[in-house]
mmCIF file of C-alpha atoms in Angstrom:
data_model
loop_
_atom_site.group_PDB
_atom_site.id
_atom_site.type_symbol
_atom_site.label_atom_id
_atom_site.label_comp_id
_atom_site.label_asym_id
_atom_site.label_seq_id
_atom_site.Cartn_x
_atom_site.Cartn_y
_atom_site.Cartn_z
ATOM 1 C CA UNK A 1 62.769 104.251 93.719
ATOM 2 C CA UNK A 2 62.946 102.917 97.431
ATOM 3 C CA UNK A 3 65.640 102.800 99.813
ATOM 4 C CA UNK A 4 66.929 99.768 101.217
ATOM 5 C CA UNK A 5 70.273 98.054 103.006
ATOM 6 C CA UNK A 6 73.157 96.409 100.674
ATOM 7 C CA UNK A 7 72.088 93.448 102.182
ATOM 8 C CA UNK A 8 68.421 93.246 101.173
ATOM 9 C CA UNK A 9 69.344 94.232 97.508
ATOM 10 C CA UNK A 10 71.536 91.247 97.381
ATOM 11 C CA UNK A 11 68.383 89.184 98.721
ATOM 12 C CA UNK A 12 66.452 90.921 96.628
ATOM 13 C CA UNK A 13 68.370 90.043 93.450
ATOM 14 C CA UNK A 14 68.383 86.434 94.417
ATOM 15 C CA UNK A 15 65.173 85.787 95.307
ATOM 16 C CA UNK A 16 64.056 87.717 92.209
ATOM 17 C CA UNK A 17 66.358 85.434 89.797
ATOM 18 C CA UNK A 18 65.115 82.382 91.568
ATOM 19 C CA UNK A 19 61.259 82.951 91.062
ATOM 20 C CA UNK A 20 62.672 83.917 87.243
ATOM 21 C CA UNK A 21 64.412 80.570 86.825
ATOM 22 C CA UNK A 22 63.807 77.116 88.893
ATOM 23 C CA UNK A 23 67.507 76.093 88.122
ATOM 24 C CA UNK A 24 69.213 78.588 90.773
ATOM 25 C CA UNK A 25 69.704 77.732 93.535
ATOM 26 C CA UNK A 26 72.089 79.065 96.735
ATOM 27 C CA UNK A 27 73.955 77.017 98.967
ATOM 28 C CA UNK A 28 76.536 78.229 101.781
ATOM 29 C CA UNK A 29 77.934 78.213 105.431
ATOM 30 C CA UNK A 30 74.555 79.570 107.518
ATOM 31 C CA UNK A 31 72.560 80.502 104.700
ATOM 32 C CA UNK A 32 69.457 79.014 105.310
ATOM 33 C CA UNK A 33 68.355 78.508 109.153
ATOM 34 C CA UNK A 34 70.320 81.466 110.235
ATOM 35 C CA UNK A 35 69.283 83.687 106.999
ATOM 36 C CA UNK A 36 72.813 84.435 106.283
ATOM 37 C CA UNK A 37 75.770 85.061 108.226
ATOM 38 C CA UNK A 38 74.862 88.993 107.140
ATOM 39 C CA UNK A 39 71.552 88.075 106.534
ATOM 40 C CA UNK A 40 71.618 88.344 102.969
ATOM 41 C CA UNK A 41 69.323 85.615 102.511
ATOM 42 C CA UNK A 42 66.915 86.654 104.957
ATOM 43 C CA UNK A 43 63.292 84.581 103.984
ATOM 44 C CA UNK A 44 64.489 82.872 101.208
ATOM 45 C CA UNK A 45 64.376 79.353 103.267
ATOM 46 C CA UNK A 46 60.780 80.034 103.966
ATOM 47 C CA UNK A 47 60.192 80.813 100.354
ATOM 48 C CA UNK A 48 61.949 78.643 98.439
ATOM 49 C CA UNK A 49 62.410 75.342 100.870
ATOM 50 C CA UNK A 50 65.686 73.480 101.684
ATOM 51 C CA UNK A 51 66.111 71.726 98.205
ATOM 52 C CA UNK A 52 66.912 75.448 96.892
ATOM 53 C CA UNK A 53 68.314 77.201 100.202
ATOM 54 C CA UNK A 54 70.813 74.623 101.480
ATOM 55 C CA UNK A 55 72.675 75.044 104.551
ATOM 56 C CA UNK A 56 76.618 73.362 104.302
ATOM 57 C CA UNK A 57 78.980 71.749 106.250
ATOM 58 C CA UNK A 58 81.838 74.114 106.987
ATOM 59 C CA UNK A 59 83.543 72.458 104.026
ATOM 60 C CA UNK A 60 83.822 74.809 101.235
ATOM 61 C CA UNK A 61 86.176 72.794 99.247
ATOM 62 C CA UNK A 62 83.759 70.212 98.788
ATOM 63 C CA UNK A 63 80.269 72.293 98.655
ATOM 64 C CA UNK A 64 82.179 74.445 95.819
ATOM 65 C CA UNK A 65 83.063 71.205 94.132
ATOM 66 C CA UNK A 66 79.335 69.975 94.394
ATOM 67 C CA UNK A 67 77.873 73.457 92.794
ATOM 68 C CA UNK A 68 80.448 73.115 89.905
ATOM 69 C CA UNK A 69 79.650 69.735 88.981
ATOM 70 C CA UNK A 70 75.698 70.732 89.322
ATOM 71 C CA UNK A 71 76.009 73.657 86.457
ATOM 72 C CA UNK A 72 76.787 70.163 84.207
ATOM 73 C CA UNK A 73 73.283 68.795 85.016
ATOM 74 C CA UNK A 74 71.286 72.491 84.428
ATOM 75 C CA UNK A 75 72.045 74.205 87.411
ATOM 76 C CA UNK A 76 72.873 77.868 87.743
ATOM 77 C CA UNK A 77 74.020 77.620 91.856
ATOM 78 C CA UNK A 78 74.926 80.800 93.903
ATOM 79 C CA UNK A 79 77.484 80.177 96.681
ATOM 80 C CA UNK A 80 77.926 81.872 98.767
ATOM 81 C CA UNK A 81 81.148 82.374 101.314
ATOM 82 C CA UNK A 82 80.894 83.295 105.034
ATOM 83 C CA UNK A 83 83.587 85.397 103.792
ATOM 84 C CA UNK A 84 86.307 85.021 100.699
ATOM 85 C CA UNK A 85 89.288 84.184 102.985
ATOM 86 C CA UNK A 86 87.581 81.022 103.051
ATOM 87 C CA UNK A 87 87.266 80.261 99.509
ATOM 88 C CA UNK A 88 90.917 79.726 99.682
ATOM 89 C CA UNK A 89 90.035 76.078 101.097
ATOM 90 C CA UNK A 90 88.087 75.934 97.723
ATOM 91 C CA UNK A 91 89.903 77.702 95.461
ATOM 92 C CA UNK A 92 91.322 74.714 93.415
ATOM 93 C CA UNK A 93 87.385 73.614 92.160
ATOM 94 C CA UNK A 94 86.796 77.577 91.387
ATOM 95 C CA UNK A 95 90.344 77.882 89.770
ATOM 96 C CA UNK A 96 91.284 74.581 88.715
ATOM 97 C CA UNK A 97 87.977 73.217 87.358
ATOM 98 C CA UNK A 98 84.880 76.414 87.072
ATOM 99 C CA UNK A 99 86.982 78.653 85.033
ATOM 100 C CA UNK A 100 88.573 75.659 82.559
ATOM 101 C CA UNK A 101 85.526 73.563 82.395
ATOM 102 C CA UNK A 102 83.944 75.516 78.782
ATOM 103 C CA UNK A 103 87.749 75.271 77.557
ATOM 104 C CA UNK A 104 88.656 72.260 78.574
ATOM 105 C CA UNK A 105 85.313 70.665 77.364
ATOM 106 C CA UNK A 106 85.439 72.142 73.841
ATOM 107 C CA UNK A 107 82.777 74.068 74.524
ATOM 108 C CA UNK A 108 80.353 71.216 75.510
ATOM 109 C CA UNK A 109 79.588 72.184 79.198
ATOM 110 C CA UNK A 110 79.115 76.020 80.416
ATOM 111 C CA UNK A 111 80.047 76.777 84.071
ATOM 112 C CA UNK A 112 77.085 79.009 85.169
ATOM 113 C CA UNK A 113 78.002 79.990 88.930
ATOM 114 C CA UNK A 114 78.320 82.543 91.186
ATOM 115 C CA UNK A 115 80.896 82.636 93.996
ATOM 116 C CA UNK A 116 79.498 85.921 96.375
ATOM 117 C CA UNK A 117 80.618 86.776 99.763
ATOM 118 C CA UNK A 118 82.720 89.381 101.327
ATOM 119 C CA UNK A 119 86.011 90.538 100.904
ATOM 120 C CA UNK A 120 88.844 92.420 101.990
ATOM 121 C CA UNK A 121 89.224 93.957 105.697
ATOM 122 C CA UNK A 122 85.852 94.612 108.235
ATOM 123 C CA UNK A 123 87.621 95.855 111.287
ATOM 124 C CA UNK A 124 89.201 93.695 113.598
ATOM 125 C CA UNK A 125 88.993 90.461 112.116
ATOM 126 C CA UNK A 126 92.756 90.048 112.235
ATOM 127 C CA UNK A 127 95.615 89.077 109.272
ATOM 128 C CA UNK A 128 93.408 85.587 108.132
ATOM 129 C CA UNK A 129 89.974 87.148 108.006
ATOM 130 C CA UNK A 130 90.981 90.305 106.477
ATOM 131 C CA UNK A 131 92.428 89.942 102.558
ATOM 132 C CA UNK A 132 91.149 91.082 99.333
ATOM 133 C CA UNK A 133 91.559 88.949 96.960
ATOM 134 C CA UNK A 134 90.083 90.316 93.537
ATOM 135 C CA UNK A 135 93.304 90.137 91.675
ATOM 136 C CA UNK A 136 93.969 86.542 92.474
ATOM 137 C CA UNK A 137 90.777 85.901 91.419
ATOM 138 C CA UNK A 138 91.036 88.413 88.290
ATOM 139 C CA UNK A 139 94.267 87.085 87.077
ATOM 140 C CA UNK A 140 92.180 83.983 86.038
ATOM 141 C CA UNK A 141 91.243 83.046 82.445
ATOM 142 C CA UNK A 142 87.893 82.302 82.281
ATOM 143 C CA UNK A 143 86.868 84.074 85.547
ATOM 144 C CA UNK A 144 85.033 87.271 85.936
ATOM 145 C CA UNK A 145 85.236 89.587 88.735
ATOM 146 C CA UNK A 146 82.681 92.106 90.379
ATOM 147 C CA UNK A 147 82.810 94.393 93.316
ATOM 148 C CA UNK A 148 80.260 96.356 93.580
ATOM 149 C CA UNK A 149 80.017 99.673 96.068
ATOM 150 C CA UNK A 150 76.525 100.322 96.386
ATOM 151 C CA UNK A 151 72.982 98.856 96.910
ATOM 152 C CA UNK A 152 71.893 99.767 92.983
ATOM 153 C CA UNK A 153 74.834 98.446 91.707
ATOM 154 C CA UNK A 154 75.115 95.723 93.969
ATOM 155 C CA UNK A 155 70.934 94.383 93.010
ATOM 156 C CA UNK A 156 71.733 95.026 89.448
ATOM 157 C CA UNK A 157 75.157 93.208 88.654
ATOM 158 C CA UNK A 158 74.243 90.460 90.896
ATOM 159 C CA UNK A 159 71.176 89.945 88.558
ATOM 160 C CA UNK A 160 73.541 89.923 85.428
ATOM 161 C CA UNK A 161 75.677 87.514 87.658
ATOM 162 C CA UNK A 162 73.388 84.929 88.279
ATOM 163 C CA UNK A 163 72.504 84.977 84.284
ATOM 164 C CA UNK A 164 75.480 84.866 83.077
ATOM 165 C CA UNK A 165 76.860 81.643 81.419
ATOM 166 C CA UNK A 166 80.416 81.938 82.998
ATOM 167 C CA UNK A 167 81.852 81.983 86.324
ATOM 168 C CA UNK A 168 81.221 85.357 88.611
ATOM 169 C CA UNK A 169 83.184 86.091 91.267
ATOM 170 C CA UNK A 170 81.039 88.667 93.028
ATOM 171 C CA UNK A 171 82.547 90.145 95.927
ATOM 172 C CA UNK A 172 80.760 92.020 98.866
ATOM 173 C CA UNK A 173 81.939 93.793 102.149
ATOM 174 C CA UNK A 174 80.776 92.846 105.807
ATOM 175 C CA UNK A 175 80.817 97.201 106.199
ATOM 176 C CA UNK A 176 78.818 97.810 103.751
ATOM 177 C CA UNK A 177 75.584 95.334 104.294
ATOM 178 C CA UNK A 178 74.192 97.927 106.264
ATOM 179 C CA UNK A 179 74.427 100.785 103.632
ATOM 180 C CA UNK A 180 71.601 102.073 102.294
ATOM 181 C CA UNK A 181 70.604 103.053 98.667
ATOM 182 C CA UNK A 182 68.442 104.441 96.188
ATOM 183 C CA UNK A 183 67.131 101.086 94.120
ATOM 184 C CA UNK A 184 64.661 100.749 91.475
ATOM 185 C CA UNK A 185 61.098 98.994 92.393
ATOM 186 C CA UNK A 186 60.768 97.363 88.905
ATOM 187 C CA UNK A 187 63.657 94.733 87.237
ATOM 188 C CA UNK A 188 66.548 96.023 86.490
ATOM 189 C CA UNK A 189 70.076 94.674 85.799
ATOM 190 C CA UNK A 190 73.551 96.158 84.904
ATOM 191 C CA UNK A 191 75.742 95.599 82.151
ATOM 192 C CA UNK A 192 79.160 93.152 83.639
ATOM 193 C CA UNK A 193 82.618 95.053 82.544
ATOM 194 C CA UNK A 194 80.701 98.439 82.101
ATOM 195 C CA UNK A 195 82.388 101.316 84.805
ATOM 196 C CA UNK A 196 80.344 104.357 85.996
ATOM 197 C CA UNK A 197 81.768 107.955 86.462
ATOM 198 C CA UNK A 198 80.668 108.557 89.789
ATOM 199 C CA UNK A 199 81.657 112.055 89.780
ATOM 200 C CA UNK A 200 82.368 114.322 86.663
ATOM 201 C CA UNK A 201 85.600 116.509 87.305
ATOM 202 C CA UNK A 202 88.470 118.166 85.261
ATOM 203 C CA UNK A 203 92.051 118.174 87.296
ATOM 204 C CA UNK A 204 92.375 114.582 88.161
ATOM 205 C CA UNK A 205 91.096 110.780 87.313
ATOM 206 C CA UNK A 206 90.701 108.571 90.637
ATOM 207 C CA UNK A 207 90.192 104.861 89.669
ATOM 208 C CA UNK A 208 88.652 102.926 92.603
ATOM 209 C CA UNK A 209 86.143 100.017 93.764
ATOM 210 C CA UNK A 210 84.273 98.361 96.436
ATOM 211 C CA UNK A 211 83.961 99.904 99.459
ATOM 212 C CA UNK A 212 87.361 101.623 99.987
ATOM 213 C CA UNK A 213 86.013 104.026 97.150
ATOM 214 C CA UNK A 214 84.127 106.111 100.120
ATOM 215 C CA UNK A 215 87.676 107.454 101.031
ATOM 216 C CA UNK A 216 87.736 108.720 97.449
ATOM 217 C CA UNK A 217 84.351 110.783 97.585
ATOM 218 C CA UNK A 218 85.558 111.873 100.825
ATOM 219 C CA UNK A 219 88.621 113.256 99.474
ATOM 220 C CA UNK A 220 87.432 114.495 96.378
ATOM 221 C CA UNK A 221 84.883 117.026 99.350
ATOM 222 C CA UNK A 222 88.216 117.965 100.815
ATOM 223 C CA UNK A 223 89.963 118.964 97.274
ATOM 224 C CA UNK A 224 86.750 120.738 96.114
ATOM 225 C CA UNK A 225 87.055 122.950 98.638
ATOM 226 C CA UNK A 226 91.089 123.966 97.547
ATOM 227 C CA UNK A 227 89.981 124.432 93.443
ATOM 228 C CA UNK A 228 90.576 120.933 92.751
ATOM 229 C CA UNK A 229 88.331 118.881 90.889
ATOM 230 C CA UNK A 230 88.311 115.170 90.852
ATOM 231 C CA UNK A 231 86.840 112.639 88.342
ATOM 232 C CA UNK A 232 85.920 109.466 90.405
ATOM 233 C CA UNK A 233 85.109 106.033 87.881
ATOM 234 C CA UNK A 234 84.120 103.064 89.862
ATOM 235 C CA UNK A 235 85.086 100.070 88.119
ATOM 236 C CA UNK A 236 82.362 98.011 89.435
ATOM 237 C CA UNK A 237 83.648 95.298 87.367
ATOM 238 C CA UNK A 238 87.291 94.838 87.787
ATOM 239 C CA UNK A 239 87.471 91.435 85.129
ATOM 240 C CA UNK A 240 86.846 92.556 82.419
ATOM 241 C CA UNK A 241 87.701 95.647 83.057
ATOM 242 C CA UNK A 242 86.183 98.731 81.525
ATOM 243 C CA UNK A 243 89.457 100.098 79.626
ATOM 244 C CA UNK A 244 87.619 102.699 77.801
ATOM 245 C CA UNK A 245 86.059 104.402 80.743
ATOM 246 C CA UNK A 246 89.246 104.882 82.600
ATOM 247 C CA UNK A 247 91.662 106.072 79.575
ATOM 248 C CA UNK A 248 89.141 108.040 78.585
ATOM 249 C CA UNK A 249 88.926 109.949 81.637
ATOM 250 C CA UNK A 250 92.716 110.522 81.437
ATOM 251 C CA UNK A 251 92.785 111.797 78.547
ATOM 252 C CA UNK A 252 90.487 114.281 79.512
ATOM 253 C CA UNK A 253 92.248 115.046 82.979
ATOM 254 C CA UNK A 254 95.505 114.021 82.332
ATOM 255 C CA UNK A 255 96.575 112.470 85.779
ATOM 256 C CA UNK A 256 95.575 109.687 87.713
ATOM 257 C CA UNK A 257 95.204 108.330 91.191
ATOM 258 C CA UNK A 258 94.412 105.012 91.613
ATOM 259 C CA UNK A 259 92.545 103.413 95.055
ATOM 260 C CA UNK A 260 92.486 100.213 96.129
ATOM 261 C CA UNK A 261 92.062 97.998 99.204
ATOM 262 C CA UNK A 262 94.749 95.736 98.280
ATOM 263 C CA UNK A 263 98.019 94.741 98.837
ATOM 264 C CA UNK A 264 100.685 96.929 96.653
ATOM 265 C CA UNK A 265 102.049 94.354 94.063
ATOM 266 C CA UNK A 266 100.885 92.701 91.142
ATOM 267 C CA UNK A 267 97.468 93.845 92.014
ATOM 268 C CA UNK A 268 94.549 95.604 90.282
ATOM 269 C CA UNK A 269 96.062 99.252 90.271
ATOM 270 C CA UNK A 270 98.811 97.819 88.617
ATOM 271 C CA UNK A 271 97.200 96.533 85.945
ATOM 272 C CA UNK A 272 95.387 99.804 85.783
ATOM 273 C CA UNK A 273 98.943 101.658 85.677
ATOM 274 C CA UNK A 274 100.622 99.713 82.765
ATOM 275 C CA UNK A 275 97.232 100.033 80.641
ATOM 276 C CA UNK A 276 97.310 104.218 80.940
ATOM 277 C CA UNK A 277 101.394 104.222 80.591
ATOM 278 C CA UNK A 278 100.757 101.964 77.513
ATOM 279 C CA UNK A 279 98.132 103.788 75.829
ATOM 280 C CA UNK A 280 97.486 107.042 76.928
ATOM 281 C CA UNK A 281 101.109 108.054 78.322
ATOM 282 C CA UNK A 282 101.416 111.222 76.404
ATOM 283 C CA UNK A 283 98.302 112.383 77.468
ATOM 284 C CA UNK A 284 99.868 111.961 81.311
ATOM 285 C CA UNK A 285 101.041 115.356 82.567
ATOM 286 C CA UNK A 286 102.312 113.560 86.231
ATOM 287 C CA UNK A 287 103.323 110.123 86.679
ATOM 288 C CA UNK A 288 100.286 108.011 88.215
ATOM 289 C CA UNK A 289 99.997 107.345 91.593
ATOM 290 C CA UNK A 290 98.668 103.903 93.198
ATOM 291 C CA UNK A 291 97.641 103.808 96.805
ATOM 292 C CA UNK A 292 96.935 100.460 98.361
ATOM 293 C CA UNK A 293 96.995 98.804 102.277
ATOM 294 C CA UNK A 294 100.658 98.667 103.612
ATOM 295 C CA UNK A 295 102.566 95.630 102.344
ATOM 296 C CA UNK A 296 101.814 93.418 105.213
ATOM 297 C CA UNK A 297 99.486 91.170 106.441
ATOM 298 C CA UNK A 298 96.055 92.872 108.316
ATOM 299 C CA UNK A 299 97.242 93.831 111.912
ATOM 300 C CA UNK A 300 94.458 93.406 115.161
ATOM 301 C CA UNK A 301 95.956 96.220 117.212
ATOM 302 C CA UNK A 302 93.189 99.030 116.141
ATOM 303 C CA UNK A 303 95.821 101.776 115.759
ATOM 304 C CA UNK A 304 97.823 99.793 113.515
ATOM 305 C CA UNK A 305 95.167 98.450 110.915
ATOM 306 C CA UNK A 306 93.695 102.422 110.798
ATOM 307 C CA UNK A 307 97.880 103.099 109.329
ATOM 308 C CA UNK A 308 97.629 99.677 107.397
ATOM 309 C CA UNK A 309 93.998 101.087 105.616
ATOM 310 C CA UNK A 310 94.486 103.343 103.098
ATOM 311 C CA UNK A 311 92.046 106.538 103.913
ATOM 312 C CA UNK A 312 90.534 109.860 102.186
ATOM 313 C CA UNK A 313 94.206 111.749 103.797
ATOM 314 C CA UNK A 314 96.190 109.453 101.597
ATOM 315 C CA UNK A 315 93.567 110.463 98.736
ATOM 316 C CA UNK A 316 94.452 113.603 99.233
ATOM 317 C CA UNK A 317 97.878 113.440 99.431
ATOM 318 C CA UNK A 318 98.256 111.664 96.119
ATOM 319 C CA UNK A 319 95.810 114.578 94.296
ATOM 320 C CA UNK A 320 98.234 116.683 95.189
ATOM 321 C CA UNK A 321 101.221 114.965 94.319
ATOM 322 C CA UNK A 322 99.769 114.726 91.293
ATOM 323 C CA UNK A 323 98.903 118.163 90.469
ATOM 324 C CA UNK A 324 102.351 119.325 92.204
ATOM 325 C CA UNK A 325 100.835 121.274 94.760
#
């Protein structure tokens, strides 16, 4: 094992697919010159050359539209976003035309792509720079969806990304290219739609991804400390969604908490809610509890977006309210 940033495990697990497989290739706002706007991509211009590393326009509608058409001629293209607020200017070609094409083809053309970049809030970027967007994206047919919350996981979904004969959504965080983590020095990848139990406990599930699942394990400290032990499942995947893993864990601890950095309707939690109220609601002893960002857009104003954020107190409050204590 070796330690290294989020960052260089993403590079890592591009580079690596790329000297696997001449046919992927990554394109992007700033990804070759610069190395990446988070410099994810750090050497892979020198390596590779500018027919595989290719620097865009600030255009994402139209580089998105280019990289879809390109998985028709053999391609497997990574693109990447300076961050997923933008994909909004593109979201018709990933929408409208990468998840439909294997449908609306009959099955004649496959739409191997990745769409990576970050997502969700990264301080004071203010309301347009600062939206997570993984149900939007999840509510899609024919998408799939991964957040990852760790270097490991991170190197080794990315890897089952890039292979993968569908459309990935694979969504990052500006706060957590920095993190470090234990990775593997030999090839490795992970299993898409497969959760991890990231902490075995008995009193009480908490559901969670990305990075917003650090205010969980910092709760779950806090609750140790007062008897209270919490079972933490990162979803890692949140389309498809590992259904298994989380109504398993209910069953076992009978209540549920659910964490996300999103805003409260028609959002991931939800989902999560109606699928343990459908099939596991005897098994609840409390009613579940979802805690997401307050329902309004990102504020600037420091003090304001640390109320907006959900945090490890509002972790703990929901435990509790849970357990009626």
């Amino acid at each position: 094992m070796k330690t290294i940033q989020f960052r260089e495990a993403i590079c890592e697990a591009m580079s690596e697919e790329m000297r696997r497989d001449e046919s992927v290739y990554l394109m992007g706002e700033e990804v070759a010159e610069y190395n990446g706007a988070y410099k994810a991509s750090k050497g892979m211009l020198d390596e590779f050359g500018a027919k595989r590393v290719i620097d865009t326009p600030i255009a994402e509608l139209g580089f998105a539209g280019i990289a879809i058409g390109s998985t028709m001629t053999g391609n497997r293209p990574i693109v990447e976003y300076m961050t997923f607020n933008f994909s909004l200017v593109g979201i018709d070609q990933i929408i409208n035309n990468a998840a439909k094409i294997r449908q609306m083809s009959g099955g004649q053309f496959k739409c191997p792509i990745v769409f990576r970049g970050p997502t969700a809030s990264a301080g004071q970027l203010a309301a347009t720079h600062s939206q997570a967007f993984e149900s939007w994206f999840a509510n899609t047919p024919g998408l799939k969806v991964i957040v990852p919350s760790n270097p490991y996981d991170a190197k080794g979904l990315l890897k089952s990304a890039i292979r993968d004969d569908d459309p990935v959504i694979f969504m990052e965080s500006e706060q957590m290219y920095g993190d470090k983590g234990e990775v593997p020095d030999g090839e490795y990848v992970l299993p898409i739609g497969v959760a991890e139990i990231k902490r075995q406990g008995t009193d009480v599930t908490i559901v969670s991804f990305g990075k917003i699942i650090k205010e969980a394990y910092k709760a779950a400290d806090e609750l140790e400390k007062e008897g209270i032990s919490c079972e933490i499942i990162d979803l890692r995947t949140v389309r498809p969604m590992d259904r298994n893993a989380i109504l398993e864990s209910v069953k076992k601890t009978n209540r549920l908490v659910v964490l996300e950095e999103a805003w409260p309707f028609g959002n991931v939690a939800t989902e999560i809610t109606y699928l343990v109220q459908s099939e596991a609601f005897d098994y609840l002893d409390a009613p579940v509890v979802k805690i997401n960002t307050a329902d309004t857009p990102a504020p600037y104003s420091p003090v304001l977006l640390e109320e907006w954020l959900p945090n490890s107190n509002d972790v703990v409050k929901a435990v509790k309210k849970v357990m009626y204590k």
